[in-house]
DNA sequence: CTGACGATTCACT
DNA sequence: GTGAATCGTCAGC
């Protein structure tokens, strides 16, 4: 499998995550690499779809109204940690905690384009063919990269689970902002353009292949 | 302790 | 387009 892979990427520093505007961070995460190195096995992909969750004032956020529970506690930590939770009893959704302590911002990574460790991704997802479905949608991203709720709270500044910049340049006209997926319960906040996608990328979730 | 439900996915009509 | 799978979390009693 993938061991000792050459790293021409630079891990994002804490200052990337502690910024105050979560929509800006969600946009800046497009084009970056989400990397896992569990048991020495590297898998990575380029982020092509994200969603911002704007903390206490966002009805779509688990931390709306500063609601603190065992599950959401990590969102109140300083930026740069993982928030992973179980959705529908079977899907592990990976989020990046942002802003400083006590401000529960987060960015959901909804899709990546596989770059490193595709064989491992195929094993984890029990697929035998590398098609777009392997990392399209937040549940599939976590499955392919081996991320589970056991990783919630993990620091993104260490070397098991992190995000990196490989110099890939994302131009403004490559990005599209849309309403978020699956948050109709959020009433007026459901329509906010807090979802960011790389225009035309085949790994972006939603309609068409 | 109990029940309702979800930041989803996939197979099937 | 519709519905099942599947279980941790959380509000309410």
PDB file of C-alpha atoms (C1' of nucleotides) in Angstrom:
ATOM      1  CA  UNK A   1       0.000   0.000   0.000  1.00  0.00           C
ATOM      2  CA  UNK A   2       1.061   3.600   0.243  1.00  0.00           C
ATOM      3  CA  UNK A   3       4.085   4.016   2.490  1.00  0.00           C
ATOM      4  CA  UNK A   4       6.819   6.616   2.446  1.00  0.00           C
ATOM      5  CA  UNK A   5       4.977   8.667  -0.091  1.00  0.00           C
ATOM      6  CA  UNK A   6       6.850  11.774  -1.142  1.00  0.00           C
ATOM      7  CA  UNK A   7       5.372  14.852   0.412  1.00  0.00           C
ATOM      8  CA  UNK A   8       5.454  17.937  -1.717  1.00  0.00           C
ATOM      9  CA  UNK A   9       2.828  19.515   0.397  1.00  0.00           C
ATOM     10  CA  UNK A  10       2.849  21.878   3.320  1.00  0.00           C
ATOM     11  CA  UNK A  11       0.632  21.195   6.306  1.00  0.00           C
ATOM     12  CA  UNK A  12      -1.705  24.102   7.060  1.00  0.00           C
ATOM     13  CA  UNK A  13      -0.717  26.014  10.221  1.00  0.00           C
ATOM     14  CA  UNK A  14      -2.950  26.820  13.175  1.00  0.00           C
ATOM     15  CA  UNK A  15      -3.384  30.381  11.863  1.00  0.00           C
ATOM     16  CA  UNK A  16      -5.313  29.024   8.895  1.00  0.00           C
ATOM     17  CA  UNK A  17      -7.965  27.561  11.168  1.00  0.00           C
ATOM     18  CA  UNK A  18      -8.290  30.229  13.842  1.00  0.00           C
ATOM     19  CA  UNK A  19      -9.483  32.944  11.472  1.00  0.00           C
ATOM     20  CA  UNK A  20     -12.859  34.410  12.286  1.00  0.00           C
ATOM     21  CA  UNK A  21     -14.762  34.113   9.019  1.00  0.00           C
ATOM     22  CA  UNK A  22     -15.806  30.504   8.529  1.00  0.00           C
ATOM     23  CA  UNK A  23     -17.157  31.132   5.026  1.00  0.00           C
ATOM     24  CA  UNK A  24     -13.730  32.403   3.952  1.00  0.00           C
ATOM     25  CA  UNK A  25     -12.078  29.338   5.456  1.00  0.00           C
ATOM     26  CA  UNK A  26     -14.540  27.003   3.740  1.00  0.00           C
ATOM     27  CA  UNK A  27     -13.730  28.687   0.427  1.00  0.00           C
ATOM     28  CA  UNK A  28      -9.979  28.583   1.100  1.00  0.00           C
ATOM     29  CA  UNK A  29     -10.148  24.854   1.819  1.00  0.00           C
ATOM     30  CA  UNK A  30     -11.116  24.189  -1.805  1.00  0.00           C
ATOM     31  CA  UNK A  31      -8.059  22.875  -3.648  1.00  0.00           C
ATOM     32  CA  UNK A  32      -6.253  21.854  -0.455  1.00  0.00           C
ATOM     33  CA  UNK A  33      -5.378  18.230   0.315  1.00  0.00           C
ATOM     34  CA  UNK A  34      -7.121  16.257   3.033  1.00  0.00           C
ATOM     35  CA  UNK A  35      -4.605  13.653   4.209  1.00  0.00           C
ATOM     36  CA  UNK A  36      -4.817  10.686   6.574  1.00  0.00           C
ATOM     37  CA  UNK A  37      -1.888   8.556   7.705  1.00  0.00           C
ATOM     38  CA  UNK A  38      -3.436   5.861   9.844  1.00  0.00           C
ATOM     39  CA  UNK A  39      -1.163   2.914  10.668  1.00  0.00           C
ATOM     40  CA  UNK A  40       1.442   4.458   8.377  1.00  0.00           C
ATOM     41  CA  UNK A  41      -0.809   4.219   5.342  1.00  0.00           C
ATOM     42  CA  UNK A  42      -1.267   7.503   3.503  1.00  0.00           C
ATOM     43  CA  UNK A  43      -4.463   8.358   1.688  1.00  0.00           C
ATOM     44  CA  UNK A  44      -5.206  11.841   0.397  1.00  0.00           C
ATOM     45  CA  UNK A  45      -7.430  13.792  -1.918  1.00  0.00           C
ATOM     46  CA  UNK A  46      -8.031  17.304  -3.127  1.00  0.00           C
ATOM     47  CA  UNK A  47     -10.982  19.041  -1.484  1.00  0.00           C
ATOM     48  CA  UNK A  48     -13.586  20.019  -4.074  1.00  0.00           C
ATOM     49  CA  UNK A  49     -16.688  20.680  -1.954  1.00  0.00           C
ATOM     50  CA  UNK A  50     -17.169  22.235   1.500  1.00  0.00           C
ATOM     51  CA  UNK A  51     -19.904  23.717   3.662  1.00  0.00           C
ATOM     52  CA  UNK A  52     -19.537  26.391   6.344  1.00  0.00           C
ATOM     53  CA  UNK A  53     -21.475  26.118   9.623  1.00  0.00           C
ATOM     54  CA  UNK A  54     -21.591  29.487  11.286  1.00  0.00           C
ATOM     55  CA  UNK A  55     -21.880  28.557  14.937  1.00  0.00           C
ATOM     56  CA  UNK A  56     -24.346  30.024  17.387  1.00  0.00           C
ATOM     57  CA  UNK A  57     -26.276  32.124  14.850  1.00  0.00           C
ATOM     58  CA  UNK A  58     -26.701  29.368  12.243  1.00  0.00           C
ATOM     59  CA  UNK A  59     -29.843  27.267  12.551  1.00  0.00           C
ATOM     60  CA  UNK A  60     -28.218  24.528  10.489  1.00  0.00           C
ATOM     61  CA  UNK A  61     -25.334  24.161  12.961  1.00  0.00           C
ATOM     62  CA  UNK A  62     -25.262  21.581  15.732  1.00  0.00           C
ATOM     63  CA  UNK A  63     -24.036  24.428  17.920  1.00  0.00           C
ATOM     64  CA  UNK A  64     -26.916  26.791  17.138  1.00  0.00           C
ATOM     65  CA  UNK A  65     -27.654  28.967  20.149  1.00  0.00           C
ATOM     66  CA  UNK A  66     -24.324  27.878  21.648  1.00  0.00           C
ATOM     67  CA  UNK A  67     -25.826  24.517  22.433  1.00  0.00           C
ATOM     68  CA  UNK A  68     -23.102  22.523  24.182  1.00  0.00           C
ATOM     69  CA  UNK A  69     -23.404  18.775  24.493  1.00  0.00           C
ATOM     70  CA  UNK A  70     -20.902  15.961  24.749  1.00  0.00           C
ATOM     71  CA  UNK A  71     -21.025  15.640  20.989  1.00  0.00           C
ATOM     72  CA  UNK A  72     -20.636  19.329  20.103  1.00  0.00           C
ATOM     73  CA  UNK A  73     -18.097  20.206  22.794  1.00  0.00           C
ATOM     74  CA  UNK A  74     -15.174  19.903  20.374  1.00  0.00           C
ATOM     75  CA  UNK A  75     -16.677  22.654  18.210  1.00  0.00           C
ATOM     76  CA  UNK A  76     -15.984  25.059  21.059  1.00  0.00           C
ATOM     77  CA  UNK A  77     -12.279  24.243  21.008  1.00  0.00           C
ATOM     78  CA  UNK A  78      -9.666  26.368  19.273  1.00  0.00           C
ATOM     79  CA  UNK A  79      -9.591  25.982  15.468  1.00  0.00           C
ATOM     80  CA  UNK A  80      -7.627  23.077  14.030  1.00  0.00           C
ATOM     81  CA  UNK A  81      -9.356  20.024  15.467  1.00  0.00           C
ATOM     82  CA  UNK A  82     -11.521  17.385  13.830  1.00  0.00           C
ATOM     83  CA  UNK A  83     -15.234  17.134  14.547  1.00  0.00           C
ATOM     84  CA  UNK A  84     -16.520  13.772  13.346  1.00  0.00           C
ATOM     85  CA  UNK A  85     -20.025  12.588  14.076  1.00  0.00           C
ATOM     86  CA  UNK A  86     -22.281   9.726  13.095  1.00  0.00           C
ATOM     87  CA  UNK A  87     -25.140  10.579  10.777  1.00  0.00           C
ATOM     88  CA  UNK A  88     -28.137   8.311  10.127  1.00  0.00           C
ATOM     89  CA  UNK A  89     -26.478   5.659  12.266  1.00  0.00           C
ATOM     90  CA  UNK A  90     -23.973   4.741   9.579  1.00  0.00           C
ATOM     91  CA  UNK A  91     -22.103   7.664   8.043  1.00  0.00           C
ATOM     92  CA  UNK A  92     -19.142   9.370   9.691  1.00  0.00           C
ATOM     93  CA  UNK A  93     -19.056  13.039   8.667  1.00  0.00           C
ATOM     94  CA  UNK A  94     -15.756  14.916   8.946  1.00  0.00           C
ATOM     95  CA  UNK A  95     -15.642  18.600   9.879  1.00  0.00           C
ATOM     96  CA  UNK A  96     -12.846  21.057  10.515  1.00  0.00           C
ATOM     97  CA  UNK A  97     -13.273  23.139  13.666  1.00  0.00           C
ATOM     98  CA  UNK A  98     -12.423  26.812  13.048  1.00  0.00           C
ATOM     99  CA  UNK A  99     -12.219  30.166  14.861  1.00  0.00           C
ATOM    100  CA  UNK A 100     -10.892  30.506  18.398  1.00  0.00           C
ATOM    101  CA  UNK A 101     -12.010  28.805  21.582  1.00  0.00           C
ATOM    102  CA  UNK A 102     -15.666  29.246  22.601  1.00  0.00           C
ATOM    103  CA  UNK A 103     -16.768  30.106  19.044  1.00  0.00           C
ATOM    104  CA  UNK A 104     -18.196  26.880  17.563  1.00  0.00           C
ATOM    105  CA  UNK A 105     -17.521  27.292  13.863  1.00  0.00           C
ATOM    106  CA  UNK A 106     -16.952  24.296  11.586  1.00  0.00           C
ATOM    107  CA  UNK A 107     -16.509  23.358   7.932  1.00  0.00           C
ATOM    108  CA  UNK A 108     -17.899  20.097   6.574  1.00  0.00           C
ATOM    109  CA  UNK A 109     -15.764  18.438   3.891  1.00  0.00           C
ATOM    110  CA  UNK A 110     -18.288  17.065   1.410  1.00  0.00           C
ATOM    111  CA  UNK A 111     -16.150  15.737  -1.443  1.00  0.00           C
ATOM    112  CA  UNK A 112     -12.566  15.165  -2.498  1.00  0.00           C
ATOM    113  CA  UNK A 113     -10.772  14.083  -5.640  1.00  0.00           C
ATOM    114  CA  UNK A 114      -8.573  11.053  -4.783  1.00  0.00           C
ATOM    115  CA  UNK A 115      -4.823  11.612  -5.217  1.00  0.00           C
ATOM    116  CA  UNK A 116      -2.898   9.200  -3.002  1.00  0.00           C
ATOM    117  CA  UNK A 117      -3.682   5.670  -1.849  1.00  0.00           C
ATOM    118  CA  UNK A 118      -6.480   4.788  -4.239  1.00  0.00           C
ATOM    119  CA  UNK A 119      -5.930   1.060  -3.642  1.00  0.00           C
ATOM    120  CA  UNK A 120      -6.501   1.556   0.072  1.00  0.00           C
ATOM    121  CA  UNK A 121      -9.603   3.626  -0.649  1.00  0.00           C
ATOM    122  CA  UNK A 122     -10.991   0.812  -2.781  1.00  0.00           C
ATOM    123  CA  UNK A 123     -10.403  -1.682   0.033  1.00  0.00           C
ATOM    124  CA  UNK A 124     -12.041   0.551   2.626  1.00  0.00           C
ATOM    125  CA  UNK A 125     -15.085   1.241   0.488  1.00  0.00           C
ATOM    126  CA  UNK A 126     -15.282  -2.360  -0.778  1.00  0.00           C
ATOM    127  CA  UNK A 127     -15.418  -1.121  -4.327  1.00  0.00           C
ATOM    128  CA  UNK A 128     -13.528  -2.746  -7.153  1.00  0.00           C
ATOM    129  CA  UNK A 129     -13.520   0.155  -9.564  1.00  0.00           C
ATOM    130  CA  UNK A 130     -12.257   3.701  -9.122  1.00  0.00           C
ATOM    131  CA  UNK A 131     -15.175   5.868 -10.142  1.00  0.00           C
ATOM    132  CA  UNK A 132     -16.446   9.234  -8.964  1.00  0.00           C
ATOM    133  CA  UNK A 133     -18.697   7.718  -6.310  1.00  0.00           C
ATOM    134  CA  UNK A 134     -15.728   6.677  -4.161  1.00  0.00           C
ATOM    135  CA  UNK A 135     -15.250  10.117  -2.578  1.00  0.00           C
ATOM    136  CA  UNK A 136     -18.404  11.954  -3.638  1.00  0.00           C
ATOM    137  CA  UNK A 137     -20.432  13.029  -0.599  1.00  0.00           C
ATOM    138  CA  UNK A 138     -19.308  13.453   3.034  1.00  0.00           C
ATOM    139  CA  UNK A 139     -20.032   9.881   4.121  1.00  0.00           C
ATOM    140  CA  UNK A 140     -17.987   8.495   1.256  1.00  0.00           C
ATOM    141  CA  UNK A 141     -15.051  10.845   1.912  1.00  0.00           C
ATOM    142  CA  UNK A 142     -14.711   9.537   5.464  1.00  0.00           C
ATOM    143  CA  UNK A 143     -15.073   5.944   4.390  1.00  0.00           C
ATOM    144  CA  UNK A 144     -12.372   6.216   1.725  1.00  0.00           C
ATOM    145  CA  UNK A 145      -9.952   8.013   4.042  1.00  0.00           C
ATOM    146  CA  UNK A 146     -10.658   5.753   7.030  1.00  0.00           C
ATOM    147  CA  UNK A 147     -12.034   8.559   9.199  1.00  0.00           C
ATOM    148  CA  UNK A 148     -14.478   7.537  11.952  1.00  0.00           C
ATOM    149  CA  UNK A 149     -16.031   9.106  15.019  1.00  0.00           C
ATOM    150  CA  UNK A 150     -13.029   7.724  16.926  1.00  0.00           C
ATOM    151  CA  UNK A 151     -11.051  10.563  15.342  1.00  0.00           C
ATOM    152  CA  UNK A 152     -13.238  13.357  16.655  1.00  0.00           C
ATOM    153  CA  UNK A 153     -11.133  15.764  18.686  1.00  0.00           C
ATOM    154  CA  UNK A 154      -7.935  14.830  16.881  1.00  0.00           C
ATOM    155  CA  UNK A 155      -5.597  17.753  16.162  1.00  0.00           C
ATOM    156  CA  UNK A 156      -5.086  18.628  12.498  1.00  0.00           C
ATOM    157  CA  UNK A 157      -1.624  19.917  13.385  1.00  0.00           C
ATOM    158  CA  UNK A 158      -0.243  16.400  13.904  1.00  0.00           C
ATOM    159  CA  UNK A 159       0.568  13.848  11.246  1.00  0.00           C
ATOM    160  CA  UNK A 160      -2.276  11.325  11.309  1.00  0.00           C
ATOM    161  CA  UNK A 161      -5.055  13.547  10.035  1.00  0.00           C
ATOM    162  CA  UNK A 162      -4.399  16.957   8.516  1.00  0.00           C
ATOM    163  CA  UNK A 163      -4.896  19.328   5.602  1.00  0.00           C
ATOM    164  CA  UNK A 164      -2.102  20.520   3.334  1.00  0.00           C
ATOM    165  CA  UNK A 165      -1.355  22.969   0.549  1.00  0.00           C
ATOM    166  CA  UNK A 166       0.481  21.638  -2.498  1.00  0.00           C
ATOM    167  CA  UNK A 167       0.484  24.938  -4.345  1.00  0.00           C
ATOM    168  CA  UNK A 168      -2.603  24.156  -6.395  1.00  0.00           C
ATOM    169  CA  UNK A 169      -4.117  27.511  -7.322  1.00  0.00           C
ATOM    170  CA  UNK A 170      -7.877  27.946  -7.183  1.00  0.00           C
ATOM    171  CA  UNK A 171      -9.113  30.927  -9.129  1.00  0.00           C
ATOM    172  CA  UNK A 172     -12.230  32.774  -8.099  1.00  0.00           C
ATOM    173  CA  UNK A 173     -14.066  31.813 -11.257  1.00  0.00           C
ATOM    174  CA  UNK A 174     -13.545  28.104 -10.473  1.00  0.00           C
ATOM    175  CA  UNK A 175     -15.672  28.408  -7.313  1.00  0.00           C
ATOM    176  CA  UNK A 176     -19.448  28.358  -7.053  1.00  0.00           C
ATOM    177  CA  UNK A 177     -21.401  29.167  -3.868  1.00  0.00           C
ATOM    178  CA  UNK A 178     -24.778  27.444  -3.360  1.00  0.00           C
ATOM    179  CA  UNK A 179     -27.185  26.636  -0.524  1.00  0.00           C
ATOM    180  CA  UNK A 180     -26.157  23.731   1.704  1.00  0.00           C
ATOM    181  CA  UNK A 181     -27.407  20.164   1.254  1.00  0.00           C
ATOM    182  CA  UNK A 182     -29.832  18.439   3.600  1.00  0.00           C
ATOM    183  CA  UNK A 183     -30.524  21.346   5.948  1.00  0.00           C
ATOM    184  CA  UNK A 184     -34.120  22.199   5.112  1.00  0.00           C
ATOM    185  CA  UNK A 185     -34.859  22.102   8.832  1.00  0.00           C
ATOM    186  CA  UNK A 186     -32.782  25.280   9.199  1.00  0.00           C
ATOM    187  CA  UNK A 187     -35.628  27.497   7.976  1.00  0.00           C
ATOM    188  CA  UNK A 188     -34.334  30.831   6.640  1.00  0.00           C
ATOM    189  CA  UNK A 189     -30.716  29.764   7.110  1.00  0.00           C
ATOM    190  CA  UNK A 190     -31.240  26.839   4.732  1.00  0.00           C
ATOM    191  CA  UNK A 191     -30.925  29.183   1.768  1.00  0.00           C
ATOM    192  CA  UNK A 192     -27.661  30.850   2.749  1.00  0.00           C
ATOM    193  CA  UNK A 193     -24.909  30.289   0.125  1.00  0.00           C
ATOM    194  CA  UNK A 194     -22.548  28.510   2.490  1.00  0.00           C
ATOM    195  CA  UNK A 195     -21.712  25.564   0.239  1.00  0.00           C
ATOM    196  CA  UNK A 196     -18.644  25.962  -1.956  1.00  0.00           C
ATOM    197  CA  UNK A 197     -17.817  23.743  -4.898  1.00  0.00           C
ATOM    198  CA  UNK A 198     -15.197  23.516  -7.618  1.00  0.00           C
ATOM    199  CA  UNK A 199     -17.307  24.230 -10.672  1.00  0.00           C
ATOM    200  CA  UNK A 200     -17.746  21.196 -12.901  1.00  0.00           C
ATOM    201  CA  UNK A 201     -15.628  18.818 -10.825  1.00  0.00           C
ATOM    202  CA  UNK A 202     -17.038  15.300 -11.227  1.00  0.00           C
ATOM    203  CA  UNK A 203     -16.546  14.423  -7.557  1.00  0.00           C
ATOM    204  CA  UNK A 204     -18.891  17.162  -6.331  1.00  0.00           C
ATOM    205  CA  UNK A 205     -22.001  15.629  -4.747  1.00  0.00           C
ATOM    206  CA  UNK A 206     -25.529  16.169  -5.944  1.00  0.00           C
ATOM    207  CA  UNK A 207     -27.082  15.561  -9.325  1.00  0.00           C
ATOM    208  CA  UNK A 208     -25.370  14.196 -12.411  1.00  0.00           C
ATOM    209  CA  UNK A 209     -22.408  11.899 -12.430  1.00  0.00           C
TER     210      UNK A 209
ATOM    211  C1'  DC B   1     -35.587   5.317  30.433  1.00  0.00           C
ATOM    212  C1'  DT B   2     -37.879   6.230  26.026  1.00  0.00           C
ATOM    213  C1'  DG B   3     -38.758   7.752  21.499  1.00  0.00           C
ATOM    214  C1'  DA B   4     -37.860  10.593  17.567  1.00  0.00           C
ATOM    215  C1'  DC B   5     -34.696  11.734  14.305  1.00  0.00           C
ATOM    216  C1'  DG B   6     -30.630  13.005  11.381  1.00  0.00           C
ATOM    217  C1'  DA B   7     -25.071  18.098   7.760  1.00  0.00           C
ATOM    218  C1'  DT B   8     -26.573  10.288   3.912  1.00  0.00           C
ATOM    219  C1'  DT B   9     -26.269   6.638   0.625  1.00  0.00           C
ATOM    220  C1'  DC B  10     -27.848   3.265  -2.406  1.00  0.00           C
ATOM    221  C1'  DA B  11     -30.916  -0.010  -4.432  1.00  0.00           C
ATOM    222  C1'  DC B  12     -35.042  -0.265  -6.640  1.00  0.00           C
ATOM    223  C1'  DT B  13     -39.573   1.204  -9.113  1.00  0.00           C
TER     224       DT B  13
ATOM    225  C1'  DG C   1     -38.609   9.590  -7.361  1.00  0.00           C
ATOM    226  C1'  DT C   2     -39.178   6.627  -3.123  1.00  0.00           C
ATOM    227  C1'  DG C   3     -37.878   4.175   0.827  1.00  0.00           C
ATOM    228  C1'  DA C   4     -34.853   1.306   3.771  1.00  0.00           C
ATOM    229  C1'  DA C   5     -30.744   0.845   6.462  1.00  0.00           C
ATOM    230  C1'  DT C   6     -29.096   1.680  11.355  1.00  0.00           C
ATOM    231  C1'  DC C   7     -27.632   3.748  15.945  1.00  0.00           C
ATOM    232  C1'  DG C   8     -25.748   7.606  18.798  1.00  0.00           C
ATOM    233  C1'  DT C   9     -27.575  11.703  20.608  1.00  0.00           C
ATOM    234  C1'  DC C  10     -30.655  14.507  23.030  1.00  0.00           C
ATOM    235  C1'  DA C  11     -34.949  16.347  24.995  1.00  0.00           C
ATOM    236  C1'  DG C  12     -38.430  15.130  27.822  1.00  0.00           C
ATOM    237  C1'  DC C  13     -40.586  12.536  31.238  1.00  0.00           C
TER     238       DC C  13
END
